[in-house]
Every structure is written in structure tokens, then in C-alpha cells.
PDB file of C-alpha atoms in Angstrom:
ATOM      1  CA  UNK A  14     -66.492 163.760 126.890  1.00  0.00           C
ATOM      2  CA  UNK A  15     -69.299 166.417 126.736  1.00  0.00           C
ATOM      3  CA  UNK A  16     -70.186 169.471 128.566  1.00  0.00           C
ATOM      4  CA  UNK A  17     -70.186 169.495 132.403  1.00  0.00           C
ATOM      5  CA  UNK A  18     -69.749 171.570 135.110  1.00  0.00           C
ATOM      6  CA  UNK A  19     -67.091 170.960 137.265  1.00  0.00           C
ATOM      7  CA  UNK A  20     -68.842 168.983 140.311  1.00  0.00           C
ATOM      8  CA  UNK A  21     -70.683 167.008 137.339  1.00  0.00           C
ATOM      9  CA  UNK A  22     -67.165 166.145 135.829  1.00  0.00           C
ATOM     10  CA  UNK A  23     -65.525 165.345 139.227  1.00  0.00           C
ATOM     11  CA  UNK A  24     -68.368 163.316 140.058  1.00  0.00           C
ATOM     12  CA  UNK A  25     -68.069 161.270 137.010  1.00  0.00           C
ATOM     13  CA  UNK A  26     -64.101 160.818 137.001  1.00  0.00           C
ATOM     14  CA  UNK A  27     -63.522 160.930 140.487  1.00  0.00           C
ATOM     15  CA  UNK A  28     -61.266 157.847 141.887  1.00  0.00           C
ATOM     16  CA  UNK A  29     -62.850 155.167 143.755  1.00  0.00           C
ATOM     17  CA  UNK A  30     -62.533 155.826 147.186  1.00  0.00           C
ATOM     18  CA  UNK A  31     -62.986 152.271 148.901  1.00  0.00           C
ATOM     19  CA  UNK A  32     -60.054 149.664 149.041  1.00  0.00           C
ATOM     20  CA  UNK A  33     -61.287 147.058 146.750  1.00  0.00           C
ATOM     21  CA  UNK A  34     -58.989 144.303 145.153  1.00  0.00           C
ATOM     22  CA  UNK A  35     -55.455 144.295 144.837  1.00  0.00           C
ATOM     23  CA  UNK A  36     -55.248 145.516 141.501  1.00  0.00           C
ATOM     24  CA  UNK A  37     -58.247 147.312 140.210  1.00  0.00           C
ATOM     25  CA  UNK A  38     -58.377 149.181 137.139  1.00  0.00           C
ATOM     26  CA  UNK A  39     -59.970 153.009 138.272  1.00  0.00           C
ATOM     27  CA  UNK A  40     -60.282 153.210 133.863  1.00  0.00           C
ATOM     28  CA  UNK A  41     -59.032 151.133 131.242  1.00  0.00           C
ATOM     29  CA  UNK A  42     -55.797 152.471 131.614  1.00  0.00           C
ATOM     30  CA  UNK A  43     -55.132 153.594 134.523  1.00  0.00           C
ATOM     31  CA  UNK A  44     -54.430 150.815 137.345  1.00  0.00           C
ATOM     32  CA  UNK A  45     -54.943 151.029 141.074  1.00  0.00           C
ATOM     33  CA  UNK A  46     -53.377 149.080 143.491  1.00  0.00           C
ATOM     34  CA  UNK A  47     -54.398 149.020 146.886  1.00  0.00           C
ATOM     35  CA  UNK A  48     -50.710 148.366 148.500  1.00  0.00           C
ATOM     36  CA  UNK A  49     -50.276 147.020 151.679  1.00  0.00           C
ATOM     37  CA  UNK A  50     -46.344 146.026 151.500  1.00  0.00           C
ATOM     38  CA  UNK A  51     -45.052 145.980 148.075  1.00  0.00           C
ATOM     39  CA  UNK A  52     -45.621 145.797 143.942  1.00  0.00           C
ATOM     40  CA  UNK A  53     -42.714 146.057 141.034  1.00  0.00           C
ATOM     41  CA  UNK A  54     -43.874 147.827 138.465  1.00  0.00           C
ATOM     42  CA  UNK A  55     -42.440 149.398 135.312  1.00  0.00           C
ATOM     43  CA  UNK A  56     -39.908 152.562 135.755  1.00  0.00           C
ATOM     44  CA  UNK A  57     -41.315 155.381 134.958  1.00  0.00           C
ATOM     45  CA  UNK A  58     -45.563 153.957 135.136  1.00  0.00           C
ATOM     46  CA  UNK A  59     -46.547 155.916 138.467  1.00  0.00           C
ATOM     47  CA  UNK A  60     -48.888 159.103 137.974  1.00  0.00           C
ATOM     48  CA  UNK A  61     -50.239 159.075 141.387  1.00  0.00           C
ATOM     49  CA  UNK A  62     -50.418 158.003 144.818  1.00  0.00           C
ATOM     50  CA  UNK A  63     -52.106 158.461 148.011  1.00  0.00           C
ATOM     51  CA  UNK A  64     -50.418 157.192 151.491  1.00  0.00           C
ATOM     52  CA  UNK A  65     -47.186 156.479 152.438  1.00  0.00           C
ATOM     53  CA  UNK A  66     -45.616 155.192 149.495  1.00  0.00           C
ATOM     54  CA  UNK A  67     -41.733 154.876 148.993  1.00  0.00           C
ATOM     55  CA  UNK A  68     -40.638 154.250 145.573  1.00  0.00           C
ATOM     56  CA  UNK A  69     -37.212 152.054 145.141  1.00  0.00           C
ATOM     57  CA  UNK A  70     -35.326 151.625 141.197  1.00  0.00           C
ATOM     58  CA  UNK A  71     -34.734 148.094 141.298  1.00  0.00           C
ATOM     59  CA  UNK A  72     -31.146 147.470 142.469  1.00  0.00           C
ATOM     60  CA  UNK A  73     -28.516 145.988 140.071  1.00  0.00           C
ATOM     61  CA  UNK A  74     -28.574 142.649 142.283  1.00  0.00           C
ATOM     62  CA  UNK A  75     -32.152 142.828 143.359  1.00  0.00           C
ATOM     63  CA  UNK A  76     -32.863 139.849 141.383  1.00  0.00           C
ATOM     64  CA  UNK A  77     -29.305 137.971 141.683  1.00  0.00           C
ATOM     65  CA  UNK A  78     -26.721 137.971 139.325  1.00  0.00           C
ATOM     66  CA  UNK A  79     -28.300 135.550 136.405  1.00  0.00           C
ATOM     67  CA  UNK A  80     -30.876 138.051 135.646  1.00  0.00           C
ATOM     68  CA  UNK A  81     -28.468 140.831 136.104  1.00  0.00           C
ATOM     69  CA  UNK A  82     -26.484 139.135 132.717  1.00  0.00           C
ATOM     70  CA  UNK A  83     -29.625 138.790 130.977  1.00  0.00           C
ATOM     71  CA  UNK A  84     -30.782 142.310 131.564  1.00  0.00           C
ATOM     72  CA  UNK A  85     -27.324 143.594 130.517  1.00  0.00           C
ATOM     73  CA  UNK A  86     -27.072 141.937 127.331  1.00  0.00           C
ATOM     74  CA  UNK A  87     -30.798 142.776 126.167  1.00  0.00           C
ATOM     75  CA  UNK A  88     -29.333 146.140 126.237  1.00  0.00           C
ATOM     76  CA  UNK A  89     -33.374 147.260 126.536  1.00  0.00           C
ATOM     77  CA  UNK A  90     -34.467 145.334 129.676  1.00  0.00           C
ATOM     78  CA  UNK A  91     -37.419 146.170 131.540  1.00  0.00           C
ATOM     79  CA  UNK A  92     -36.523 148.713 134.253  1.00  0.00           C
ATOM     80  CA  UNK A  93     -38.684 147.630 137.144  1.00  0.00           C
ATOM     81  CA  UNK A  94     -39.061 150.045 140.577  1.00  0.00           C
ATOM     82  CA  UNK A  95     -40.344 148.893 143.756  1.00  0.00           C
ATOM     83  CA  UNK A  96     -42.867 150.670 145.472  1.00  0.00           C
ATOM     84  CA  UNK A  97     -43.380 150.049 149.241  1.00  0.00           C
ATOM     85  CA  UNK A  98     -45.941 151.201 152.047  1.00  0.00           C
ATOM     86  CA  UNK A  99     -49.441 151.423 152.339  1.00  0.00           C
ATOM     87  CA  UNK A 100     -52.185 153.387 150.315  1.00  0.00           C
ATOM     88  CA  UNK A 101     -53.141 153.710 146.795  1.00  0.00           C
ATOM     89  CA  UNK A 102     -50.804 153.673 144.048  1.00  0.00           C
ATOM     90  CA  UNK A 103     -52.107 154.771 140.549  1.00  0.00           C
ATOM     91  CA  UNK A 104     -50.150 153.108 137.216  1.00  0.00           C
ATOM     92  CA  UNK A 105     -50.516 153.698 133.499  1.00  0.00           C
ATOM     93  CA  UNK A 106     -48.200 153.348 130.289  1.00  0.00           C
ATOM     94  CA  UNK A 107     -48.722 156.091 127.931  1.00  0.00           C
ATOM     95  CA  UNK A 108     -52.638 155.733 128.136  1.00  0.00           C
ATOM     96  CA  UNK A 109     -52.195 151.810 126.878  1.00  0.00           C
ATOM     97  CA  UNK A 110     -55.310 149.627 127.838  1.00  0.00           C
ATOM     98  CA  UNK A 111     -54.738 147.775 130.934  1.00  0.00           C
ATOM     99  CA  UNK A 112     -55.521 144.080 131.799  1.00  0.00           C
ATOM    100  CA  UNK A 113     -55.253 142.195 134.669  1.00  0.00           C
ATOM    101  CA  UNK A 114     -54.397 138.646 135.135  1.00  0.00           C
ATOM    102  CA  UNK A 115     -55.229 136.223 138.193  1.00  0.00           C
ATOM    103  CA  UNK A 116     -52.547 133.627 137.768  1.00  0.00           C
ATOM    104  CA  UNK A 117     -53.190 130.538 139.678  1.00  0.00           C
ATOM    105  CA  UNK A 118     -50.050 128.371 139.687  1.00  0.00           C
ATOM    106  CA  UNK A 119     -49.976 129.108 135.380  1.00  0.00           C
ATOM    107  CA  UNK A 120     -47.180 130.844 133.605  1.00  0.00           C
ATOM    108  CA  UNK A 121     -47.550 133.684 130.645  1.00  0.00           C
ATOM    109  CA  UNK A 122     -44.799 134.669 128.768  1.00  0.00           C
ATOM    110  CA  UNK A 123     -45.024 138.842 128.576  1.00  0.00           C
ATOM    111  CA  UNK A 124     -42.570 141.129 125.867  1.00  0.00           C
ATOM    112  CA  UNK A 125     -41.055 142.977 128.528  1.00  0.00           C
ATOM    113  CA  UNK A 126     -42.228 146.542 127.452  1.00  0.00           C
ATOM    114  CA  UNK A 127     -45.771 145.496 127.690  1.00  0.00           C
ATOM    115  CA  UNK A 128     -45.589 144.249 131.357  1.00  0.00           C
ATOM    116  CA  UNK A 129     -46.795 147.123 133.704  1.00  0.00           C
ATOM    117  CA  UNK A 130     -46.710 145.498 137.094  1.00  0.00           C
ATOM    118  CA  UNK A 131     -47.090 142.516 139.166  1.00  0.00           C
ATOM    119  CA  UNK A 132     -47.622 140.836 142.636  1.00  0.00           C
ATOM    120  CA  UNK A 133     -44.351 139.904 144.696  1.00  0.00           C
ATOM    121  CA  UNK A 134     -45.592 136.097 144.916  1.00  0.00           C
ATOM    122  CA  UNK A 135     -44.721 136.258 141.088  1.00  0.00           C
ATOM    123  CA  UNK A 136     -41.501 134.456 139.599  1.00  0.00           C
ATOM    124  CA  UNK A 137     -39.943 135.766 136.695  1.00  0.00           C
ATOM    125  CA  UNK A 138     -37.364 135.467 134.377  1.00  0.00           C
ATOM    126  CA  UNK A 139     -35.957 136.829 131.153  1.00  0.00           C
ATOM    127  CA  UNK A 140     -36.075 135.387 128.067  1.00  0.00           C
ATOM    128  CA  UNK A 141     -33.521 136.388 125.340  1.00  0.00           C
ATOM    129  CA  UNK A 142     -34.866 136.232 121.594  1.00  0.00           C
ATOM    130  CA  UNK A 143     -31.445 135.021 120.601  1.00  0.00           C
ATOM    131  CA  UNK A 144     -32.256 134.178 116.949  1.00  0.00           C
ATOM    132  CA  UNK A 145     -30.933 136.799 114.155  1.00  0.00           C
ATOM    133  CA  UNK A 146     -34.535 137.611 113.540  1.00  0.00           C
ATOM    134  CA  UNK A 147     -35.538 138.378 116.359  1.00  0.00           C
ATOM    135  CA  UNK A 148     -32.953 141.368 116.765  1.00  0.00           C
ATOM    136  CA  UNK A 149     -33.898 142.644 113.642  1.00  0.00           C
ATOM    137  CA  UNK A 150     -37.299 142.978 114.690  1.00  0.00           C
ATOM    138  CA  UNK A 151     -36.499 144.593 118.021  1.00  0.00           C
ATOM    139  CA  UNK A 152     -38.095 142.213 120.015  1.00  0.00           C
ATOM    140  CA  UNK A 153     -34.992 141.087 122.120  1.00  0.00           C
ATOM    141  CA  UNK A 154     -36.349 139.895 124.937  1.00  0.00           C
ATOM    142  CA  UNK A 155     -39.439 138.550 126.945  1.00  0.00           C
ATOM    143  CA  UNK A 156     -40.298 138.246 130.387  1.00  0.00           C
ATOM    144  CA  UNK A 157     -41.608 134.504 131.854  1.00  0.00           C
ATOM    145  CA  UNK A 158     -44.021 134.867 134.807  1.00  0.00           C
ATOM    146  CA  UNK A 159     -45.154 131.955 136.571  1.00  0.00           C
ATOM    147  CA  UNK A 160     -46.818 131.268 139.833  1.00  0.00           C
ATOM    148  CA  UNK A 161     -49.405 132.467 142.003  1.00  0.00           C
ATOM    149  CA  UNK A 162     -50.630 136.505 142.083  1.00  0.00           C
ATOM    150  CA  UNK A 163     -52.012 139.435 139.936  1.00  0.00           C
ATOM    151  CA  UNK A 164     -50.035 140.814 136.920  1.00  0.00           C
ATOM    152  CA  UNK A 165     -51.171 143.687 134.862  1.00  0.00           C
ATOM    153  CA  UNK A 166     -50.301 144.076 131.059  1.00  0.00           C
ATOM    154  CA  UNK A 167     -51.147 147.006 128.543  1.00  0.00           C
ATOM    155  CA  UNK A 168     -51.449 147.135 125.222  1.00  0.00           C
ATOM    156  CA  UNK A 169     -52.199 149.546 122.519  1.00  0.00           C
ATOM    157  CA  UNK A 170     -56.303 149.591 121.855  1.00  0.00           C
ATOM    158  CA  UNK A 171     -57.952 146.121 122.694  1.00  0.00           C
ATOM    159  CA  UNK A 172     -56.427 143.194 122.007  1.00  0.00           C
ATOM    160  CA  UNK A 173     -57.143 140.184 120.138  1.00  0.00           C
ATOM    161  CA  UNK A 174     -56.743 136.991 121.863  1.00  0.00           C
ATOM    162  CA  UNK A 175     -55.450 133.770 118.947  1.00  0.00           C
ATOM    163  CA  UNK A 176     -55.763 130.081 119.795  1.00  0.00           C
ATOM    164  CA  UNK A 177     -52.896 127.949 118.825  1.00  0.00           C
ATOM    165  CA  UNK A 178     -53.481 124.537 117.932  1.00  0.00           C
ATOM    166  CA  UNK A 179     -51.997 121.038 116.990  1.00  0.00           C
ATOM    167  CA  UNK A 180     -51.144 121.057 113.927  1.00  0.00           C
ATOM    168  CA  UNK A 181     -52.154 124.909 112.690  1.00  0.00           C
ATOM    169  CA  UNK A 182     -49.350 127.250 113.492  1.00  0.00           C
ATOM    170  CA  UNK A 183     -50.173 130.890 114.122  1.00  0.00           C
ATOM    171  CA  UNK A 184     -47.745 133.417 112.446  1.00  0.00           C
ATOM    172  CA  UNK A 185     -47.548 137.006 114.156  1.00  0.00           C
ATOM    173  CA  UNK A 186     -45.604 140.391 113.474  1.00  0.00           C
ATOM    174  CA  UNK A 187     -42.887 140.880 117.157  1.00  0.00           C
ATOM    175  CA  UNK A 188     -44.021 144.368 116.957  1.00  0.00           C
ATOM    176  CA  UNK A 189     -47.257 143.645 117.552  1.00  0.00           C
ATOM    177  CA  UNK A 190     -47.065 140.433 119.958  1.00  0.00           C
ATOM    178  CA  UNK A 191     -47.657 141.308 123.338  1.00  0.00           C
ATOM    179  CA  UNK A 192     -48.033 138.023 125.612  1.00  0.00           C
ATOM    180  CA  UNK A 193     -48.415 134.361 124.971  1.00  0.00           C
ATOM    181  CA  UNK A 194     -49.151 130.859 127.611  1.00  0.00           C
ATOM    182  CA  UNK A 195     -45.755 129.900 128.821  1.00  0.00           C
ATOM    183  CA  UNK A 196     -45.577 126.661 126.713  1.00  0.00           C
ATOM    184  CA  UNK A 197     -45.369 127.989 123.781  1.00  0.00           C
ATOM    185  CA  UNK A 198     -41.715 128.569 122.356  1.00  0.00           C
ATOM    186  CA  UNK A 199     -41.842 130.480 119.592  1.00  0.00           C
ATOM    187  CA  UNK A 200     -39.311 130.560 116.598  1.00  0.00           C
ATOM    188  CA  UNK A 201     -38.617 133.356 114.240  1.00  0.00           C
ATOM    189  CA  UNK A 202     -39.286 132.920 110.621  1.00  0.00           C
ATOM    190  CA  UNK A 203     -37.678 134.812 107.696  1.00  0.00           C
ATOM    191  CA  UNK A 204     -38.938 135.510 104.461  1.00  0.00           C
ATOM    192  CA  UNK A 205     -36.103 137.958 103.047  1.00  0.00           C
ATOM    193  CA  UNK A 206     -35.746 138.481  99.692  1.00  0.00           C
ATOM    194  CA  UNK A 207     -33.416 140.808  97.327  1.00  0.00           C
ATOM    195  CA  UNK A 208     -37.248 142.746  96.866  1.00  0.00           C
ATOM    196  CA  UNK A 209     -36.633 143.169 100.889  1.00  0.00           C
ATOM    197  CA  UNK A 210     -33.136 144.304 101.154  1.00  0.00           C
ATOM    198  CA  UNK A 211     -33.899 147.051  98.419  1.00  0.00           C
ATOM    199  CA  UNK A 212     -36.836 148.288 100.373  1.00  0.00           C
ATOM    200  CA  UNK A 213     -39.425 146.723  97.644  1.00  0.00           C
ATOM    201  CA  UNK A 214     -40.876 144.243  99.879  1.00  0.00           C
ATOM    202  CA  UNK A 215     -44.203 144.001 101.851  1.00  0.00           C
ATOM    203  CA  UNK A 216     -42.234 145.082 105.344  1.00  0.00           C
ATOM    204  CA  UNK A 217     -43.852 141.838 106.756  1.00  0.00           C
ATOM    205  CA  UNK A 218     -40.533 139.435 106.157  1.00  0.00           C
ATOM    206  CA  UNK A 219     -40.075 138.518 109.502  1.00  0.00           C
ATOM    207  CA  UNK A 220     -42.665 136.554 112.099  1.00  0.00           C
ATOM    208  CA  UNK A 221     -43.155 134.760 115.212  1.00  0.00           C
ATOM    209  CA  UNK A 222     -44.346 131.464 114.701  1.00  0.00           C
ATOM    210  CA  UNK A 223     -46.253 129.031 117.321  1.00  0.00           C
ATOM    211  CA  UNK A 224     -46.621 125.799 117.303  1.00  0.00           C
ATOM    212  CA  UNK A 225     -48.369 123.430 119.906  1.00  0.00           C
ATOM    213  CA  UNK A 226     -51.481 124.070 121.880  1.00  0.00           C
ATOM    214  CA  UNK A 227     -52.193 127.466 123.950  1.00  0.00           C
ATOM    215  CA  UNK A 228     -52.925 131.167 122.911  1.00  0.00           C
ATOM    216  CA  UNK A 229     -51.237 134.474 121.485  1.00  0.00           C
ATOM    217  CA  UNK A 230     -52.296 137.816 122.620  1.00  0.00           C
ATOM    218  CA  UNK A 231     -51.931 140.390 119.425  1.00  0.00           C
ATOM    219  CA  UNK A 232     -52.597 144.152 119.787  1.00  0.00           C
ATOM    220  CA  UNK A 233     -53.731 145.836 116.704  1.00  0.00           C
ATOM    221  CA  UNK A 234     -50.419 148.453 116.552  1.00  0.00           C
ATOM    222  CA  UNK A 235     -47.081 147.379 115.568  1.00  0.00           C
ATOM    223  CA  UNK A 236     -45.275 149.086 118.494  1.00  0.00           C
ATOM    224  CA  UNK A 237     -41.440 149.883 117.543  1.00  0.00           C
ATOM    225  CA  UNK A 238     -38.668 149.125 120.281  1.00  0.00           C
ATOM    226  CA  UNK A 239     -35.540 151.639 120.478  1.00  0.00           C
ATOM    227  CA  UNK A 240     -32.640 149.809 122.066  1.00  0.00           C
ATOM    228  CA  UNK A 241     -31.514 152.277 124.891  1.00  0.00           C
ATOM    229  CA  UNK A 242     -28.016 153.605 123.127  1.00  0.00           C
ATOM    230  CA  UNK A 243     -30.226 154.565 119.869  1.00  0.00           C
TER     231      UNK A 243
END
């Protein structure tokens, strides 16, 4: 960043002080939300707070039993807290860029370790990659928000926004898929050869393919998920 003396520095990195939106991002990856009730966000994604914040791990029934299932046989769901009160609450994912959606009545389908937070008003559900593929890629799982609110999502240096249309398909790698519109339903495809089994292959033999009419959101990083018993 340069040279500065210390007011200089403070001066430049200082937080915002008024109570602006909802969700505001103080930097690029670092998101502030000006609470005035409550916000689930990802375990572990607070680094700061002012105010009288209380921070609740999201109960085993907190979002009734169905999703309770789904979470448990993910075996990696996304561990959401609640955070309740009033004052500024500061998020961030291990420095990931941070973006901020305004949904109005849409749905986006989110992989669930790329969702950082989002509004209350917010339906969700989980979305099992059930398809042989998809567990050997390590992208079990995806989380379906729809409805009216904010939702934040990170992902590794800026990312690249695809358009899928009639007729063209649009092939990604899971590791590096981070969000897509809620239409879409994508399928797994396979390309494994002896070449792969042996390790001689081009470590690209397995993609997400969509079909229809919407958009993918790629992140140029091919982010690997550890199952929580690894």
C-alpha cells in the first residue's frame, strides 16, 4: 500500500462511520451490515462488530427437519450462525471478493461454500448433487435462494459472469462454479478414460453442463472442497 504515517493510514482505511444500506461492502472483501434484528451468515465469517450483537450457531431444527436430512447427508453443509441485535457487523471469507445481490422476487442457485450471508426475507433450500460425478468432484451440494432481500457471495479474484443460451450449452469445472439463475439444472458430464484412471489425463474429465437460457458465475480458481471427516 505505500508509505504513510499512521493518521494518513487510518484515514485511508478507516470504516465508514454512517449507517448506509443493509449490506455494504466497507472493501471488496470485507462486508458490513448495518443490523437492526437479524442476518445468517456463514460459521466462522465474523471479524468484527460494533453494538450489541449476539451471535447464535444455527440450531439442528432451526430450519425444520427436511433441511436437517439434507444437511446431514451432504456430510459438508453450510454451517450458518445467526447474529442478532443492533450495530455493525463486519463479514469476510478468507479475503474472497465480495458481491452483493438485490433479489427481487428471483432465485440464484449458490455452491454452499461460496454463500457468505443473507437477509431473513430469503428462502432457501439445499440442493444435493446426487449424480456420481458430482461427488467425485466435491461439489455435493448447492444452496437455492429465492425471494425478496440482499445476499452476499464471495469468490476467489473477480469473477466472470457466462450467458447460457438455447441451444449452446456452457460446460464448467464444480471447483470453480460458484452461482448460477435458479432455472438452470445442471447435469454432470464425464469424460473418464483408462488415460484418467492412471493419472495420464488432462484432470479436466468431469463438468457441469447447462442447458436452457440464464447465466453461470465462474471464478478464475478451482477451489477444492474437504468433506468434514477428511
Amino acid at each position: 500500500m505505500g508509505n504513510y504515517s499512521i493518521r494518513d493510514f487510518v484515514n485511508k482505511t478507516q470504516q465508514d462511520q454512517n449507517e448506509n444500506d443493509y449490506f455494504e461492502l466497507e472493501t471488496d472483501r470485507v462486508l458490513e451490515v448495518n443490523l437492526n434484528g437479524e442476518v445468517w451468515s456463514k460459521m466462522g465469517a465474523m471479524i468484527a462488530y460494533v453494538g450489541s450483537i449476539k451471535f447464535e450457531r444455527e440450531r439442528i431444527l432451526e430450519h425444520g427437519v427436511s433441511k436437517m436430512f439434507k444437511k446431514a447427508l451432504t456430510g459438508e453443509g453450510t454451517q450458518l450462525m445467526k447474529a442478532k441485535g443492533k450495530g455493525r457487523l463486519y463479514l469476510a471469507d478468507q479475503g474472497k471478493k465480495i458481491t452483493i445481490f438485490d433479489l427481487q422476487n428471483e432465485s440464484l442457485c449458490v455452491n454452499g461454500n461460496d454463500l457468505l450471508a443473507f437477509e431473513p426475507s430469503i428462502n432457501w433450500d439445499i440442493r444435493l448433487m446426487r449424480k456420481m460425478a458430482g461427488m467425485m468432484a466435491g461439489g455435493l451440494f448447492n444452496v437455492m435462494l429465492n425471494g425478496k432481500g440482499k445476499v452476499a457471495i464471495t469468490t476467489h479474484f473477480e469473477p466472470l459472469t457466462l450467458i447460457v443460451k438455447p441451444g449452446e450449452t456452457v460446460y464448467t469445472d464444480p471447483n470453480a462454479t460458484v452461482a448460477w439463475s435458479g432455472n438452470l439444472k445442471p447435469e454432470f458430464v464425464t469424460d473418464i478414460t483408462f488415460r484418467t484412471l492412471i493419472g495420464r489425463g488432462s484432470n479436466e474429465s468431469i463438468q457441469m453442463a447447462f442447458s436452457g437460457e440464464g447465466f453461470v458465475i465462474i471464478q478464475p480458481f478451482e477451489e477444492v472442497y474437504l468433506s468434514s471427516d477428511s
